[in-house]
Amino acid sequence: MSDDADAVDTEAVRHVADLARVDLEADEIEAFTGQFADILEYFETLDEVPEVEREADLTNVMRPDEERDSLDREVALQNAPETEDGFFKGPNVS
């Protein structure tokens, strides 16, 4: 294990649990101590992965918004399986 992973101790786990307002039993603290150390070690492994070149800026590939006429209510509702008072009617949710 590396330095950051070694820095995870039971007090750090208790502190994180307190911040999250989670009550942990002693055996859970021990289990999470090892798991947190493993997670930090995985992040350190990711830090070792070389960066790849990418485009400097992202560009918008979406078309610009265009204002246009909308459907008439009757046309929009004509294929609806069920309508009520000029609106789409969906199934009851309980």
Short mmCIF file of N, CA and C in Angstrom, two decimals:
data_model
loop_
_atom_site.label_atom_id
_atom_site.label_comp_id
_atom_site.label_asym_id
_atom_site.label_seq_id
_atom_site.Cartn_x
_atom_site.Cartn_y
_atom_site.Cartn_z
N MET A 1 0.83 -1.19 0.00
CA MET A 1 0.00 0.00 0.00
C MET A 1 0.86 1.24 0.00
N SER A 2 0.29 2.32 -0.49
CA SER A 2 1.06 3.56 -0.58
C SER A 2 0.72 4.48 0.58
N ASP A 3 1.28 5.68 0.53
CA ASP A 3 1.13 6.62 1.63
C ASP A 3 -0.32 7.00 1.90
N ASP A 4 -1.09 7.35 0.84
CA ASP A 4 -2.48 7.75 1.03
C ASP A 4 -3.31 6.59 1.57
N ALA A 5 -3.09 5.41 1.02
CA ALA A 5 -3.84 4.25 1.48
C ALA A 5 -3.47 3.92 2.92
N ASP A 6 -2.19 4.13 3.29
CA ASP A 6 -1.77 3.88 4.66
C ASP A 6 -2.37 4.90 5.62
N ALA A 7 -2.76 6.06 5.10
CA ALA A 7 -3.31 7.12 5.95
C ALA A 7 -4.71 6.80 6.43
N VAL A 8 -5.35 5.80 5.84
CA VAL A 8 -6.69 5.43 6.27
C VAL A 8 -6.59 4.60 7.53
N ASP A 9 -7.16 5.13 8.59
CA ASP A 9 -7.21 4.39 9.84
C ASP A 9 -8.64 4.44 10.37
N THR A 10 -8.86 3.81 11.50
CA THR A 10 -10.21 3.73 12.04
C THR A 10 -10.75 5.12 12.38
N GLU A 11 -9.89 6.03 12.79
CA GLU A 11 -10.36 7.39 13.09
C GLU A 11 -10.86 8.10 11.84
N ALA A 12 -10.17 7.89 10.72
CA ALA A 12 -10.63 8.49 9.46
C ALA A 12 -11.98 7.93 9.06
N VAL A 13 -12.17 6.64 9.24
CA VAL A 13 -13.45 6.01 8.92
C VAL A 13 -14.54 6.55 9.84
N ARG A 14 -14.25 6.67 11.12
CA ARG A 14 -15.23 7.25 12.06
C ARG A 14 -15.59 8.67 11.66
N HIS A 15 -14.59 9.44 11.26
CA HIS A 15 -14.82 10.82 10.85
C HIS A 15 -15.75 10.89 9.63
N VAL A 16 -15.47 10.07 8.63
CA VAL A 16 -16.32 10.04 7.43
C VAL A 16 -17.73 9.59 7.80
N ALA A 17 -17.83 8.59 8.66
CA ALA A 17 -19.15 8.11 9.09
C ALA A 17 -19.91 9.21 9.84
N ASP A 18 -19.21 9.97 10.68
CA ASP A 18 -19.86 11.08 11.39
C ASP A 18 -20.35 12.14 10.41
N LEU A 19 -19.52 12.46 9.41
CA LEU A 19 -19.92 13.45 8.41
C LEU A 19 -21.16 12.99 7.65
N ALA A 20 -21.23 11.69 7.38
CA ALA A 20 -22.36 11.12 6.65
C ALA A 20 -23.53 10.80 7.58
N ARG A 21 -23.32 11.02 8.88
CA ARG A 21 -24.34 10.71 9.89
C ARG A 21 -24.76 9.24 9.82
N VAL A 22 -23.73 8.38 9.77
CA VAL A 22 -23.94 6.94 9.72
C VAL A 22 -23.33 6.33 10.97
N ASP A 23 -24.12 5.53 11.67
CA ASP A 23 -23.61 4.83 12.84
C ASP A 23 -23.02 3.49 12.40
N LEU A 24 -21.77 3.26 12.77
CA LEU A 24 -21.10 2.02 12.40
C LEU A 24 -20.71 1.25 13.65
N GLU A 25 -20.83 -0.06 13.58
CA GLU A 25 -20.35 -0.94 14.64
C GLU A 25 -18.84 -1.10 14.48
N ALA A 26 -18.18 -1.59 15.50
CA ALA A 26 -16.72 -1.75 15.49
C ALA A 26 -16.26 -2.63 14.34
N ASP A 27 -16.99 -3.74 14.08
CA ASP A 27 -16.56 -4.62 12.99
C ASP A 27 -16.76 -3.95 11.62
N GLU A 28 -17.77 -3.09 11.50
CA GLU A 28 -17.99 -2.36 10.25
C GLU A 28 -16.88 -1.33 10.02
N ILE A 29 -16.43 -0.70 11.10
CA ILE A 29 -15.34 0.28 11.00
C ILE A 29 -14.08 -0.41 10.49
N GLU A 30 -13.79 -1.58 11.01
CA GLU A 30 -12.61 -2.33 10.57
C GLU A 30 -12.74 -2.71 9.09
N ALA A 31 -13.93 -3.16 8.69
CA ALA A 31 -14.14 -3.56 7.29
C ALA A 31 -13.99 -2.35 6.36
N PHE A 32 -14.60 -1.23 6.75
CA PHE A 32 -14.53 -0.04 5.90
C PHE A 32 -13.12 0.54 5.85
N THR A 33 -12.34 0.37 6.90
CA THR A 33 -10.96 0.86 6.90
C THR A 33 -10.19 0.20 5.76
N GLY A 34 -10.32 -1.10 5.63
CA GLY A 34 -9.64 -1.81 4.54
C GLY A 34 -10.20 -1.43 3.18
N GLN A 35 -11.53 -1.28 3.10
CA GLN A 35 -12.15 -0.93 1.82
C GLN A 35 -11.73 0.48 1.37
N PHE A 36 -11.71 1.43 2.31
CA PHE A 36 -11.29 2.79 1.95
C PHE A 36 -9.84 2.80 1.48
N ALA A 37 -8.99 2.03 2.14
CA ALA A 37 -7.59 1.95 1.73
C ALA A 37 -7.48 1.38 0.32
N ASP A 38 -8.29 0.35 0.02
CA ASP A 38 -8.28 -0.24 -1.33
C ASP A 38 -8.73 0.78 -2.37
N ILE A 39 -9.77 1.54 -2.04
CA ILE A 39 -10.28 2.55 -2.97
C ILE A 39 -9.21 3.60 -3.27
N LEU A 40 -8.54 4.08 -2.22
CA LEU A 40 -7.47 5.06 -2.44
C LEU A 40 -6.34 4.48 -3.28
N GLU A 41 -6.05 3.23 -3.07
CA GLU A 41 -5.00 2.59 -3.86
C GLU A 41 -5.41 2.51 -5.33
N TYR A 42 -6.70 2.23 -5.61
CA TYR A 42 -7.18 2.21 -6.99
C TYR A 42 -7.02 3.59 -7.64
N PHE A 43 -7.34 4.64 -6.88
CA PHE A 43 -7.18 6.00 -7.42
C PHE A 43 -5.72 6.30 -7.72
N GLU A 44 -4.83 5.84 -6.87
CA GLU A 44 -3.40 6.06 -7.11
C GLU A 44 -2.95 5.31 -8.36
N THR A 45 -3.52 4.15 -8.59
CA THR A 45 -3.22 3.39 -9.81
C THR A 45 -3.68 4.18 -11.03
N LEU A 46 -4.85 4.80 -10.93
CA LEU A 46 -5.36 5.61 -12.04
C LEU A 46 -4.45 6.81 -12.31
N ASP A 47 -3.87 7.37 -11.26
CA ASP A 47 -2.94 8.49 -11.44
C ASP A 47 -1.73 8.11 -12.28
N GLU A 48 -1.39 6.83 -12.30
CA GLU A 48 -0.23 6.36 -13.05
C GLU A 48 -0.53 6.16 -14.54
N VAL A 49 -1.80 6.15 -14.90
CA VAL A 49 -2.19 5.95 -16.30
C VAL A 49 -1.80 7.20 -17.08
N PRO A 50 -1.09 7.04 -18.19
CA PRO A 50 -0.67 8.23 -18.95
C PRO A 50 -1.87 8.93 -19.58
N GLU A 51 -1.76 10.24 -19.64
CA GLU A 51 -2.82 11.03 -20.26
C GLU A 51 -2.73 10.90 -21.77
N VAL A 52 -3.85 10.98 -22.43
CA VAL A 52 -3.89 10.93 -23.89
C VAL A 52 -4.25 12.32 -24.41
N GLU A 53 -3.78 12.59 -25.60
CA GLU A 53 -4.10 13.89 -26.18
C GLU A 53 -5.56 13.90 -26.58
N ARG A 54 -6.17 15.06 -26.42
CA ARG A 54 -7.57 15.22 -26.79
C ARG A 54 -7.76 16.59 -27.40
N GLU A 55 -8.92 16.80 -27.95
CA GLU A 55 -9.20 18.11 -28.51
C GLU A 55 -9.19 19.14 -27.40
N ALA A 56 -8.66 20.31 -27.70
CA ALA A 56 -8.55 21.35 -26.68
C ALA A 56 -9.91 21.83 -26.21
N ASP A 57 -10.83 22.05 -27.11
CA ASP A 57 -12.14 22.58 -26.74
C ASP A 57 -13.24 21.69 -27.28
N LEU A 58 -14.28 21.58 -26.51
CA LEU A 58 -15.45 20.87 -26.98
C LEU A 58 -16.28 21.81 -27.84
N THR A 59 -16.91 21.27 -28.84
CA THR A 59 -17.75 22.10 -29.69
C THR A 59 -19.18 21.62 -29.61
N ASN A 60 -20.10 22.53 -29.79
CA ASN A 60 -21.51 22.19 -29.76
C ASN A 60 -21.89 21.55 -31.09
N VAL A 61 -22.33 20.31 -31.04
CA VAL A 61 -22.72 19.61 -32.26
C VAL A 61 -24.23 19.60 -32.44
N MET A 62 -24.93 20.28 -31.56
CA MET A 62 -26.38 20.34 -31.65
C MET A 62 -26.79 21.44 -32.61
N ARG A 63 -27.91 21.27 -33.24
CA ARG A 63 -28.42 22.29 -34.14
C ARG A 63 -28.96 23.46 -33.31
N PRO A 64 -28.99 24.64 -33.87
CA PRO A 64 -29.56 25.77 -33.13
C PRO A 64 -31.07 25.60 -32.98
N ASP A 65 -31.62 26.14 -31.92
CA ASP A 65 -33.07 26.11 -31.73
C ASP A 65 -33.74 26.95 -32.79
N GLU A 66 -34.81 26.42 -33.34
CA GLU A 66 -35.57 27.15 -34.33
C GLU A 66 -37.02 27.18 -33.89
N GLU A 67 -37.61 28.34 -33.93
CA GLU A 67 -39.01 28.47 -33.56
C GLU A 67 -39.87 28.04 -34.74
N ARG A 68 -40.88 27.24 -34.46
CA ARG A 68 -41.79 26.82 -35.52
C ARG A 68 -43.16 26.54 -34.91
N ASP A 69 -44.15 26.46 -35.75
CA ASP A 69 -45.51 26.22 -35.29
C ASP A 69 -45.62 24.84 -34.66
N SER A 70 -46.43 24.76 -33.62
CA SER A 70 -46.65 23.47 -32.98
C SER A 70 -47.91 22.83 -33.54
N LEU A 71 -48.14 21.58 -33.17
CA LEU A 71 -49.32 20.87 -33.63
C LEU A 71 -50.58 21.45 -32.98
N ASP A 72 -51.68 21.38 -33.70
CA ASP A 72 -52.96 21.71 -33.09
C ASP A 72 -53.27 20.64 -32.05
N ARG A 73 -54.01 20.99 -31.04
CA ARG A 73 -54.33 20.06 -29.98
C ARG A 73 -55.02 18.81 -30.54
N GLU A 74 -55.96 19.00 -31.45
CA GLU A 74 -56.68 17.85 -32.00
C GLU A 74 -55.74 16.90 -32.75
N VAL A 75 -54.82 17.46 -33.51
CA VAL A 75 -53.87 16.64 -34.25
C VAL A 75 -52.95 15.87 -33.29
N ALA A 76 -52.50 16.55 -32.25
CA ALA A 76 -51.60 15.91 -31.28
C ALA A 76 -52.30 14.78 -30.55
N LEU A 77 -53.59 14.93 -30.28
CA LEU A 77 -54.32 13.93 -29.50
C LEU A 77 -54.96 12.84 -30.34
N GLN A 78 -54.94 12.96 -31.66
CA GLN A 78 -55.69 12.01 -32.48
C GLN A 78 -55.21 10.57 -32.36
N ASN A 79 -53.95 10.32 -32.07
CA ASN A 79 -53.46 8.95 -31.93
C ASN A 79 -53.32 8.51 -30.48
N ALA A 80 -53.74 9.36 -29.55
CA ALA A 80 -53.63 9.01 -28.13
C ALA A 80 -54.62 7.90 -27.80
N PRO A 81 -54.20 6.89 -27.05
CA PRO A 81 -55.12 5.82 -26.71
C PRO A 81 -56.29 6.30 -25.86
N GLU A 82 -56.04 7.35 -25.04
CA GLU A 82 -57.11 7.86 -24.19
C GLU A 82 -56.85 9.33 -23.91
N THR A 83 -57.91 10.14 -23.99
CA THR A 83 -57.81 11.57 -23.68
C THR A 83 -58.93 11.94 -22.72
N GLU A 84 -58.75 13.09 -22.09
CA GLU A 84 -59.77 13.60 -21.19
C GLU A 84 -59.68 15.11 -21.15
N ASP A 85 -60.79 15.78 -21.48
CA ASP A 85 -60.88 17.24 -21.46
C ASP A 85 -59.79 17.90 -22.30
N GLY A 86 -59.42 17.29 -23.44
CA GLY A 86 -58.44 17.88 -24.32
C GLY A 86 -57.00 17.63 -23.92
N PHE A 87 -56.75 16.66 -23.03
CA PHE A 87 -55.40 16.34 -22.58
C PHE A 87 -55.14 14.85 -22.75
N PHE A 88 -53.86 14.46 -22.80
CA PHE A 88 -53.52 13.04 -22.78
C PHE A 88 -53.91 12.49 -21.42
N LYS A 89 -54.43 11.28 -21.40
CA LYS A 89 -54.75 10.64 -20.13
C LYS A 89 -53.89 9.41 -20.00
N GLY A 90 -53.17 9.35 -18.88
CA GLY A 90 -52.32 8.19 -18.62
C GLY A 90 -52.95 7.28 -17.59
N PRO A 91 -52.30 6.16 -17.34
CA PRO A 91 -52.84 5.22 -16.36
C PRO A 91 -52.76 5.80 -14.95
N ASN A 92 -53.67 5.34 -14.10
CA ASN A 92 -53.64 5.76 -12.69
C ASN A 92 -52.40 5.20 -12.03
N VAL A 93 -51.77 6.01 -11.20
CA VAL A 93 -50.59 5.60 -10.47
C VAL A 93 -50.95 5.60 -9.00
N SER A 94 -50.71 4.47 -8.34
CA SER A 94 -51.07 4.41 -6.92
C SER A 94 -49.85 4.41 -6.06
#
